[in-house]
CSV table of C-alpha atoms and ligand atoms in Angstrom, one decimal:
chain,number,residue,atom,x,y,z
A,1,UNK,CA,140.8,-30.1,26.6
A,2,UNK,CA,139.5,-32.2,23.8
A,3,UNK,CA,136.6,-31.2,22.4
A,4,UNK,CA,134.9,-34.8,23.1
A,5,UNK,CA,135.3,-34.0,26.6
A,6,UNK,CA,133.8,-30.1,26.1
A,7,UNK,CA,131.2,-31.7,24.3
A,8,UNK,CA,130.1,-34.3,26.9
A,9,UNK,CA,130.2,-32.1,29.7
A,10,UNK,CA,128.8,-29.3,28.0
A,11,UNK,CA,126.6,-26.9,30.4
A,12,UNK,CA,126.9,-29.2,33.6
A,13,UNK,CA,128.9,-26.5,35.2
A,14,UNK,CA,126.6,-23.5,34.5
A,15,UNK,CA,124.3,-24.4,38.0
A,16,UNK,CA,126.4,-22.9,41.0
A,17,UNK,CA,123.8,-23.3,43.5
A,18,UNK,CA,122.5,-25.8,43.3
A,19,UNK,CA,125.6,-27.9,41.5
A,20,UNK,CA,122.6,-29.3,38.7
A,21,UNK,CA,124.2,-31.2,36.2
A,22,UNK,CA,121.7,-30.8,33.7
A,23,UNK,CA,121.7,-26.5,32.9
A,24,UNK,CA,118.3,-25.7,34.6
A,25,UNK,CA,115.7,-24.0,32.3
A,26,UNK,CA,115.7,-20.5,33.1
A,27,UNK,CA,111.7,-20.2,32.4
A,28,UNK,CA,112.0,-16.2,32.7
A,29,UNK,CA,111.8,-13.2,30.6
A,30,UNK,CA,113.1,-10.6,33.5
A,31,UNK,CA,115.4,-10.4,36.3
A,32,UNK,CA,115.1,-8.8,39.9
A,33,UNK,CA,117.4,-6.1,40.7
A,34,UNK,CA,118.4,-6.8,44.5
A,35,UNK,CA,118.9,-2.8,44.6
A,36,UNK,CA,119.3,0.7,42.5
A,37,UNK,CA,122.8,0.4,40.2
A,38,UNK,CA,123.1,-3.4,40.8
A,39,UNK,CA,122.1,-6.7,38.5
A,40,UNK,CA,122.7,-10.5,39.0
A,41,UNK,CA,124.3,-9.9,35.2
A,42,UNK,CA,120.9,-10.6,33.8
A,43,UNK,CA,118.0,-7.9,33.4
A,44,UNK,CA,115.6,-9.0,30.3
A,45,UNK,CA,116.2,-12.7,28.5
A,46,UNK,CA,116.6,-11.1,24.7
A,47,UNK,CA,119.5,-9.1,26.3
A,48,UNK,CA,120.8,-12.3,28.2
A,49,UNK,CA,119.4,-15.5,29.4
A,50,UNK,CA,121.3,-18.2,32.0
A,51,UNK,CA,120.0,-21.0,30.2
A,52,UNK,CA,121.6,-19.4,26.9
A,53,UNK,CA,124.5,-18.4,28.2
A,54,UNK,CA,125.2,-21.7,29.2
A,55,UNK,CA,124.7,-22.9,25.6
A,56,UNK,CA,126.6,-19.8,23.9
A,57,UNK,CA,129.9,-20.6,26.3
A,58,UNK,CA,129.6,-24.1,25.1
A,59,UNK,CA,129.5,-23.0,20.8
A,60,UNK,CA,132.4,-20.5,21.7
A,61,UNK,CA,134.5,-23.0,23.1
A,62,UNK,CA,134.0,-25.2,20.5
A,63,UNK,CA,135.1,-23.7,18.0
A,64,UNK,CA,138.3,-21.6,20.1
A,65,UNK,CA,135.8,-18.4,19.0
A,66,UNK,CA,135.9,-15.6,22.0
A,67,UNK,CA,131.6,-15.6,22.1
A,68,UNK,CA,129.4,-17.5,20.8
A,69,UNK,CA,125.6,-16.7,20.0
A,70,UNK,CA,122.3,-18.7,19.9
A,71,UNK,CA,119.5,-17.6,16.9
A,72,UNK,CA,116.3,-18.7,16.7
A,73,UNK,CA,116.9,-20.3,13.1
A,74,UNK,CA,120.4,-20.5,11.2
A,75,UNK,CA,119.1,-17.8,9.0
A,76,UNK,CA,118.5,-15.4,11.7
A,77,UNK,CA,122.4,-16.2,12.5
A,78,UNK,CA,122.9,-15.3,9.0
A,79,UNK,CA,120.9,-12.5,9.2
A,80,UNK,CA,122.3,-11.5,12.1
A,81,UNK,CA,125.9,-11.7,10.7
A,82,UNK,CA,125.4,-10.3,7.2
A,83,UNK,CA,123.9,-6.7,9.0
A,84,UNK,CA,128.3,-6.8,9.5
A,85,UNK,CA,127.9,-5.4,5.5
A,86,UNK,CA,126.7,-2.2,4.3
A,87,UNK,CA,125.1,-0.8,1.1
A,88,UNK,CA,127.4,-0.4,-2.0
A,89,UNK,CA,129.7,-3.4,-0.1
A,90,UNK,CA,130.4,-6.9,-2.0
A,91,UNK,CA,130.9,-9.9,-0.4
A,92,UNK,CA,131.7,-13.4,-2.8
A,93,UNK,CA,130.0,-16.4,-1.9
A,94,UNK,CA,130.0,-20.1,-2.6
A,95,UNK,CA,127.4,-20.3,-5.4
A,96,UNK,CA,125.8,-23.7,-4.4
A,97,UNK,CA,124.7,-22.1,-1.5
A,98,UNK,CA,122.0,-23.3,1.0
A,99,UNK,CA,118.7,-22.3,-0.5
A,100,UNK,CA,117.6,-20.5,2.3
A,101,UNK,CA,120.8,-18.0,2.6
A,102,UNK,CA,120.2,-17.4,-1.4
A,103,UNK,CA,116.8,-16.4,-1.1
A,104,UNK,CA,117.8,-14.0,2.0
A,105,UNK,CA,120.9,-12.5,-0.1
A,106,UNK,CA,119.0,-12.2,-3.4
A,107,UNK,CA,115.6,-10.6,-1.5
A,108,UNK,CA,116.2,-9.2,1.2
A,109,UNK,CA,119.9,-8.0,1.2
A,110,UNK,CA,120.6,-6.8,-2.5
A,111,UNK,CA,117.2,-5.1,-2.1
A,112,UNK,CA,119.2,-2.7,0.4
A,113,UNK,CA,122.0,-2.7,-1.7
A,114,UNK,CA,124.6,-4.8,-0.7
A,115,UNK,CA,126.4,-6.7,-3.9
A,116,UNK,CA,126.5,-10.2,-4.3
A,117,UNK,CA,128.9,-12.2,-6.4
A,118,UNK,CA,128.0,-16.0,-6.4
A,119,UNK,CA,131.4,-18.0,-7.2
A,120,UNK,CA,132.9,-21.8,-7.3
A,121,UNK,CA,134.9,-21.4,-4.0
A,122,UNK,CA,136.3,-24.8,-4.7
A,123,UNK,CA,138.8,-23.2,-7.2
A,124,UNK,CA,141.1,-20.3,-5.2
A,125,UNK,CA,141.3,-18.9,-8.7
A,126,UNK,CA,137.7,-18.4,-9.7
A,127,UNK,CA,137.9,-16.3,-6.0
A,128,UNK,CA,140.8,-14.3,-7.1
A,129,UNK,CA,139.2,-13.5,-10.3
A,130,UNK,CA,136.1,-11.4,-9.0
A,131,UNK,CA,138.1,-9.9,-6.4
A,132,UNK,CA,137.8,-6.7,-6.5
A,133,UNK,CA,138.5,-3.8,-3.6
A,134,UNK,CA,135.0,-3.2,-2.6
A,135,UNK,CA,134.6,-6.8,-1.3
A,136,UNK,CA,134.1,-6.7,2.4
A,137,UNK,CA,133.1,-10.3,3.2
A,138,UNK,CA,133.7,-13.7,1.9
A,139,UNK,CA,130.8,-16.3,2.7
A,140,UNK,CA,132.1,-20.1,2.2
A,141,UNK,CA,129.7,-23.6,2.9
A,142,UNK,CA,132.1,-26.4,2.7
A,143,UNK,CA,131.2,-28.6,1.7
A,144,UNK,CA,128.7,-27.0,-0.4
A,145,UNK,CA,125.2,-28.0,-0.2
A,146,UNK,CA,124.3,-30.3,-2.3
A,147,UNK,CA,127.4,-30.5,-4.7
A,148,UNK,CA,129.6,-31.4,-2.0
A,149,UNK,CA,132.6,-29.1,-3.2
A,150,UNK,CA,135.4,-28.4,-0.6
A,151,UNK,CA,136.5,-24.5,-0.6
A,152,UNK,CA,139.8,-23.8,-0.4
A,153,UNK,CA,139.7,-22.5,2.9
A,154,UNK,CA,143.0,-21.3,3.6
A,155,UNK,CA,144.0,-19.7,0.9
A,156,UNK,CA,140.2,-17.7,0.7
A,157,UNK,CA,141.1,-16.4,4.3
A,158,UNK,CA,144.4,-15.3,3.6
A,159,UNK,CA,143.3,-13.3,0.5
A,160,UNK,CA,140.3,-11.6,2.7
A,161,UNK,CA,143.1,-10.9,5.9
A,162,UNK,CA,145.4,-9.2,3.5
A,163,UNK,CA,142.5,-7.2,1.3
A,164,UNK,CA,140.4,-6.2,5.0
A,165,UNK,CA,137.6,-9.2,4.5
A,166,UNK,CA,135.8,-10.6,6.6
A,167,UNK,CA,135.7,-14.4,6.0
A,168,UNK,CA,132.7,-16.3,7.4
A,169,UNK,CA,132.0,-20.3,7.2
A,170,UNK,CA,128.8,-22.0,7.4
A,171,UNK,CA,129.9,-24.9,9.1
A,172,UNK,CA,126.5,-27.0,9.5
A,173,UNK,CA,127.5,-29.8,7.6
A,174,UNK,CA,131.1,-30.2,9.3
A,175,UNK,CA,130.4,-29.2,12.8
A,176,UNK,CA,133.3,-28.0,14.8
A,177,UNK,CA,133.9,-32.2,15.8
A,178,UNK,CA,135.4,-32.4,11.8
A,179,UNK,CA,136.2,-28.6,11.1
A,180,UNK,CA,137.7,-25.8,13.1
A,181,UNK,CA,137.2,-22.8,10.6
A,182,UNK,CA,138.7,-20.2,12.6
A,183,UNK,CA,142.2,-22.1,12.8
A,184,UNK,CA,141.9,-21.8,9.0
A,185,UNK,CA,141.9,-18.0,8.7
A,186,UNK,CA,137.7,-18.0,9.4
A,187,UNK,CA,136.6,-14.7,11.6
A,188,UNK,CA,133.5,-16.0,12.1
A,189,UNK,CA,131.3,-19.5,11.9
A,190,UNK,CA,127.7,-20.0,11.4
A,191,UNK,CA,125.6,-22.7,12.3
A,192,UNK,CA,122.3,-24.1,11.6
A,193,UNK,CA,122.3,-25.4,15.0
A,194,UNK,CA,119.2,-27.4,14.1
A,195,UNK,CA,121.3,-30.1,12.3
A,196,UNK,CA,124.3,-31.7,13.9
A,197,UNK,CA,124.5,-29.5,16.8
A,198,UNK,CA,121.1,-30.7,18.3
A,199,UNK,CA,120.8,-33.8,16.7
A,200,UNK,CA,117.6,-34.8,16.7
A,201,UNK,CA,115.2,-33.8,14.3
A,202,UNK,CA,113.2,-32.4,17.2
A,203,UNK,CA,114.4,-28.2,17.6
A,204,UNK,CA,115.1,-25.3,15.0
A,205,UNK,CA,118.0,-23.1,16.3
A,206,UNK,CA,121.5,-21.4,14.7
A,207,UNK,CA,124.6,-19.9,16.2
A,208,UNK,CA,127.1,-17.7,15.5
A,209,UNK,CA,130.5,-17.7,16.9
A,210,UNK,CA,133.0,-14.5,16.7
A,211,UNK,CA,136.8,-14.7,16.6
A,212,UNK,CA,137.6,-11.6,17.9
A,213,UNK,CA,136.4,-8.9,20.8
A,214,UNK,CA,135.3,-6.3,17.9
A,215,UNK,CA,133.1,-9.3,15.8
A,216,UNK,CA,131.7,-10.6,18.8
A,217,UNK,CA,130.6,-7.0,20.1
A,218,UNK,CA,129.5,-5.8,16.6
A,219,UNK,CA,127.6,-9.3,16.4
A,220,UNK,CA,126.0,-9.1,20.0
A,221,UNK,CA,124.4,-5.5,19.3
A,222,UNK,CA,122.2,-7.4,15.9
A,223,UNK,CA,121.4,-10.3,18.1
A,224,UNK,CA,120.2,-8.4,20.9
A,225,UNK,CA,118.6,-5.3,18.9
A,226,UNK,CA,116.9,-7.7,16.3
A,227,UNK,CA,116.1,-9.9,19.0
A,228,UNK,CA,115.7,-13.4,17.0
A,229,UNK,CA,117.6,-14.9,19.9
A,230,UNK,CA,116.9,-18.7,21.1
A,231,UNK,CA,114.5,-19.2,24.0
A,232,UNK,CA,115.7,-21.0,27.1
A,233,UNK,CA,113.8,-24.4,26.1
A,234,UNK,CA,115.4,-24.8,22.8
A,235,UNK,CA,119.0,-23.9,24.2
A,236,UNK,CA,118.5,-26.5,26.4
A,237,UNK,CA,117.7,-29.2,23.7
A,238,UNK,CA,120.6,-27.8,21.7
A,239,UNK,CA,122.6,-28.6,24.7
A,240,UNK,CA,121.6,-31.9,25.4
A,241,UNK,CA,122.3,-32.7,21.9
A,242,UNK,CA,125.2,-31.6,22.0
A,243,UNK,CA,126.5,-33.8,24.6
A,244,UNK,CA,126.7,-36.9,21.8
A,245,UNK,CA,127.9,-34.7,18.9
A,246,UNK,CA,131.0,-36.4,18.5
A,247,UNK,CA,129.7,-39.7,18.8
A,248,UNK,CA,126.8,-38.9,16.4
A,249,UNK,CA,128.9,-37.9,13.9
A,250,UNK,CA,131.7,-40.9,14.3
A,251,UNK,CA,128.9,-43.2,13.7
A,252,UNK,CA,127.5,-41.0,10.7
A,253,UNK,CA,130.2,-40.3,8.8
A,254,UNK,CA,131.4,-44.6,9.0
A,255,UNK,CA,127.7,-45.0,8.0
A,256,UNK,CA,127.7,-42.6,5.0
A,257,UNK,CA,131.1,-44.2,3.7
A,258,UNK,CA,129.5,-47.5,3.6
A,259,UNK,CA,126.4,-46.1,1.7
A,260,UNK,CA,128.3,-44.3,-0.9
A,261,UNK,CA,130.5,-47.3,-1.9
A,262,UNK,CA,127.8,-48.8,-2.1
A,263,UNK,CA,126.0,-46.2,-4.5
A,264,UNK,CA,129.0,-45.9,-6.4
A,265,UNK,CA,128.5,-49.9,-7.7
A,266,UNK,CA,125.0,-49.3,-8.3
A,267,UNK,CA,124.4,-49.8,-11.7
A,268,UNK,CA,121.4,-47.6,-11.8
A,269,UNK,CA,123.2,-44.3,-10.2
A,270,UNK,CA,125.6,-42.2,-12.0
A,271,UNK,CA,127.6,-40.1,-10.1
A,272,UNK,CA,128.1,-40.1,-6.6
A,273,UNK,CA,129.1,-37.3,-4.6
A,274,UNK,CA,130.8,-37.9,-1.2
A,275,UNK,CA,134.1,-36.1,-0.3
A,276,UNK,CA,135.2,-39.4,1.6
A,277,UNK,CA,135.6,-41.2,-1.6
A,278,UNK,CA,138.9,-41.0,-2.7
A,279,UNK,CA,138.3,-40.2,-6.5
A,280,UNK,CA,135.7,-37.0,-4.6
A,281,UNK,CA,137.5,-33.6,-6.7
A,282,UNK,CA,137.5,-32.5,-2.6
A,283,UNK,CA,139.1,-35.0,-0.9
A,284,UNK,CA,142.7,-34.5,-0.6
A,285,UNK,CA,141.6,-30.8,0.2
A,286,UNK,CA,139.3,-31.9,3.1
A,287,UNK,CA,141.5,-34.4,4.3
A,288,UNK,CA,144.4,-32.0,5.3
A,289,UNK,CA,141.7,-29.3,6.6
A,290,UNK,CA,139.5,-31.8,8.6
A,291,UNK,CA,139.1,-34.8,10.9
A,292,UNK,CA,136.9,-36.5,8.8
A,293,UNK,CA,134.2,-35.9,5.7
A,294,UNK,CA,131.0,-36.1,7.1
A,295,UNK,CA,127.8,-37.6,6.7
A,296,UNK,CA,126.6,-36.0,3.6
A,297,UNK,CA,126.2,-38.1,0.2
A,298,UNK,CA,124.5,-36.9,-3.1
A,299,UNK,CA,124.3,-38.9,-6.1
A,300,UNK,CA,122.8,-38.5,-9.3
A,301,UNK,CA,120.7,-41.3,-10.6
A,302,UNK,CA,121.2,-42.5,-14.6
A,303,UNK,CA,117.2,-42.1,-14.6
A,304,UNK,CA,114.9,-39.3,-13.9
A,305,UNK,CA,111.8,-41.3,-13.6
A,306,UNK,CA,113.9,-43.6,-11.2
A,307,UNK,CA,113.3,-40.5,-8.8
A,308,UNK,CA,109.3,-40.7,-8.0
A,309,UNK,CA,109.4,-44.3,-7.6
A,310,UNK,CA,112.5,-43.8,-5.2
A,311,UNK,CA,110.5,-41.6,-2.8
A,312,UNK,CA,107.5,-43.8,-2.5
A,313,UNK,CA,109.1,-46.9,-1.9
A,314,UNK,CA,112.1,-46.3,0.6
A,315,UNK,CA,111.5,-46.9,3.8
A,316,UNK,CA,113.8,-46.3,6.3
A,317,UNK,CA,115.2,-43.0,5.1
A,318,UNK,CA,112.1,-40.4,5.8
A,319,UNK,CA,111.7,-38.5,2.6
A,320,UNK,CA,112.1,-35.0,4.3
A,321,UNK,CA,113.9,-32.1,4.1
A,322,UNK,CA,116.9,-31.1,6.6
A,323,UNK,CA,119.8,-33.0,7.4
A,324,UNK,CA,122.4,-33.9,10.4
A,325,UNK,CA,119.5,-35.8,12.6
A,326,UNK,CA,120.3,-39.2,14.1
A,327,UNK,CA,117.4,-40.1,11.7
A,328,UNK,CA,118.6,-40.8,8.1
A,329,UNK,CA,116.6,-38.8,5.8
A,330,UNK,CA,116.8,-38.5,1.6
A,331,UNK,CA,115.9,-35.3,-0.1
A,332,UNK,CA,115.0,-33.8,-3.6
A,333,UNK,CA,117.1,-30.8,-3.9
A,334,UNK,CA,115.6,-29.4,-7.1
A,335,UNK,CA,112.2,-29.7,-6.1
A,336,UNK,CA,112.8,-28.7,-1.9
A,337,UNK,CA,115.9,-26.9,-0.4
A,338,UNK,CA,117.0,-25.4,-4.1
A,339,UNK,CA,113.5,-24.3,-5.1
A,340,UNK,CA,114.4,-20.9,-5.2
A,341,UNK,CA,117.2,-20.9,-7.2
A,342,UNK,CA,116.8,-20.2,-10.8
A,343,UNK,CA,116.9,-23.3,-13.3
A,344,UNK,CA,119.7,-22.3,-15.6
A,345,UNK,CA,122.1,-22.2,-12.1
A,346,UNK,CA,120.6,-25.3,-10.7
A,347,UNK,CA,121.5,-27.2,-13.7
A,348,UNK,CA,125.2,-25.1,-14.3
A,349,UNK,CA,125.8,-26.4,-10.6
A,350,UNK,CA,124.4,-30.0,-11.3
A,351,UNK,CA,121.5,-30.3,-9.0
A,352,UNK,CA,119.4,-31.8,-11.6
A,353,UNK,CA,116.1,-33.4,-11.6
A,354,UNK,CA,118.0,-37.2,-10.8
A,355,UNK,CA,120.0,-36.0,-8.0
A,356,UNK,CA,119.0,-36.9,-4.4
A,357,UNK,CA,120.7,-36.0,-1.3
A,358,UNK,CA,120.8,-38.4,1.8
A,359,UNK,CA,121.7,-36.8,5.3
A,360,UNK,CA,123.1,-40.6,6.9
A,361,UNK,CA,121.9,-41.0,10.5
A,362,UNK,CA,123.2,-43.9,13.0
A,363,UNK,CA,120.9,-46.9,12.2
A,364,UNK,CA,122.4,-50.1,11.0
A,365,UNK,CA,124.2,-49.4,7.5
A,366,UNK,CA,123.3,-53.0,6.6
A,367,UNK,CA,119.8,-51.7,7.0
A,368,UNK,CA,120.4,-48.2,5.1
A,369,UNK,CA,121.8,-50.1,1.9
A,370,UNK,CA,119.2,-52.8,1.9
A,371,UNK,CA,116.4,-50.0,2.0
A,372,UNK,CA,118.5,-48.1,-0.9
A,373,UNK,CA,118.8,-51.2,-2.8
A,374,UNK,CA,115.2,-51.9,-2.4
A,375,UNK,CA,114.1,-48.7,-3.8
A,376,UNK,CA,117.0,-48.5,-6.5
A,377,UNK,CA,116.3,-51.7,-8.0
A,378,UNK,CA,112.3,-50.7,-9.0
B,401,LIG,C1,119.5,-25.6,7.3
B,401,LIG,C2,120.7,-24.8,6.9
B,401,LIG,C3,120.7,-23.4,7.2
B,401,LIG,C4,119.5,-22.7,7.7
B,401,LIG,O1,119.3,-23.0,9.1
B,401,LIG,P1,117.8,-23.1,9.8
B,401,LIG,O2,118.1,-23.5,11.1
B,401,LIG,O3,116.9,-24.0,9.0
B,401,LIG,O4,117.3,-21.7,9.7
B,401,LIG,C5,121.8,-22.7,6.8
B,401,LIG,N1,122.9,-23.3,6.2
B,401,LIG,C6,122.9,-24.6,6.0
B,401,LIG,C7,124.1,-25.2,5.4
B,401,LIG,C8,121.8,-25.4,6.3
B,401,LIG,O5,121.9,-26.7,6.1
């Protein structure tokens, strides 16, 4: 089935009963028994939850994964999915990493010991190069966050297969609409499921999703024994959103072409970063590994103090953090999501004090580039 069709009709099967379209909310924290030794399949809602379950069918079948499994927050996914690695193990991640999974790797995980190696995974080489036998995971954004820069996927996956790796993909930014990591070599995909997936601006949530019975089982035990599972309101909101994913996205990713061009001949930006544009270092890359580049744009402005006045005067864009809503919304890397990181890597990876990021939403692009040009032009 195409995944348009899984995504429209996502959790209006799940009601047997009653035959509800919509997946009811399953308002409930426990489950009767109807006698000693038997269960309905649901006894306590951190263990299991209908509502849930519904929703973790849907991310599994998405993505061709054999379970999928709803967080509370993308980082508990994270969480959730780096308690796979032990002390005195390495794992190699994409260095312009989501702010929030670098603060939880540098102070929370290699404060129990597990090694971090931060690399460019846009160059297979740079990967090789740190390789060494101790690495037991690989951790891949693409395309990163805010640089833009496509991993090279494939090959990454192949290297981790051969050497006993696990390789994981943060797929926010793609969604499974653009990206199908596991067909790629992934073993398992992350979400910050309050971006794309829902939609809306309006719910924090993150998945997981496992590509094999052993991941999925070794996954299910963190999620149910740390317990920072999704409640039955919020999986229902991730639901509905889901529904109009693929349209979302169709619309976002034509919206956020039009916006870069029109960056790109702006005399005061210089740089933009969109992997759509055909000169984008990723986009030959991307092209062969996805359906389609996104709704993403950074660009880098030829004037710092261009910035401040940029943020007061747009309009239509909401100066706010997060990304993927139907809302468009600019932010100021340096100063929000990539707070954390230290200066001397912020500026190595280019996310200087002129770069902004936009996260393109479905409004009218006439009316997106009108409110840039406004703003741009002082
Ligand atoms: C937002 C985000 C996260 C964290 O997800 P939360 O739902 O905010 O906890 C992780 N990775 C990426 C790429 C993100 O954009």
């Amino acid at each position: 089935m195409d995944i348009k069709t899984l995504l429209a009709q996502a959790g209006s099967r799940s009601d047997e009963k009653t035959g509800a379209l919509s997946t009811p909310i399953y308002q409930t924290a426990t489950f009767r028994h109807p006698a000693l030794g038997e269960s309905t399949g649901y006894d306590y809602s951190r263990s299991s939850n209908p509502t849930r379950a519904a929703l973790e069918e849907t991310l599994a079948a998405l993505d061709g994964g054999v379970a999928g499994f709803a967080f509370a927050s993308g980082m508990a996914a994270i969480a959730a999915v780096f308690q796979l690695f032990g002390p005195n193990e390495r794992v190699i991640v994409t260095e312009d990493l989501y702010g929030g999974t670098f603060r939880l790797l540098e102070k929370v995980f290699t404060a129990r010991g597990l090694e971090v190696t931060y690399v460019d995974t846009s160059s297979f080489e740079e990967v090789e190069k740190v390789w060494t036998p101790d690495v037991k995971g690989v951790f891949i954004e693409i395309p990163t966050n805010p640089m833009l820069k496509v991993a090279a996927l494939p090959r990454i996956a192949k290297l981790a297969k051969e050497s006993g790796a696990l390789t994981v993909v943060d797929n926010t930014f793609l969604t499974p609409v653009l990206l199908q990591p596991l067909e790629h070599g992934a073993d398992i995909v992350v979400y910050s499921a309050s971006k794309y997936l829902s939609g809306h601006n309006d719910v924090v949530a993150g998945a997981a999703v496992a590509g094999s019975d052993e991941l999925a089982e070794r996954i299910y035990f963190y999620q149910n024994t740390i317990g920072a599972v999704l409640g039955p309101q919020d999986s229902w909101l991730v639901l509905r959103g889901l529904k109009t994913l693929a349209l979302r996205v169709e619309r976002q990713q034509e919206n956020a072409l039009a916006v870069a061009k029109f960056l790109e001949s702006h005399p005061a930006v210089s740089r933009v970063y969109y992997p759509g544009l055909p000169d984008h270092p990723g986009h030959e890359r991307l092209r062969e590994l996805s359906t389609g580049f996104g709704g993403m744009v950074s660009f880098e402005l030829k004037d710092t103090a261009l910035v401040p006045h940029i943020l007061s005067t747009i309009k239509i864009f909401h100066f706010a953090e997060s990304l993927g809503g139907v809302e468009s919304l600019l932010t100021f890397p340096a100063e929000q999501t990539h707070a954390d990181m230290p200066t001397e890597l912020r500026s190595r990876l280019g996310i200087t004090d002129a770069l902004l990021r936009l996260s393109v939403g479905i409004e009218s692009s006439d009316d997106l580039i009108d409110d840039l040009s406004k703003a741009l032009n002082g």
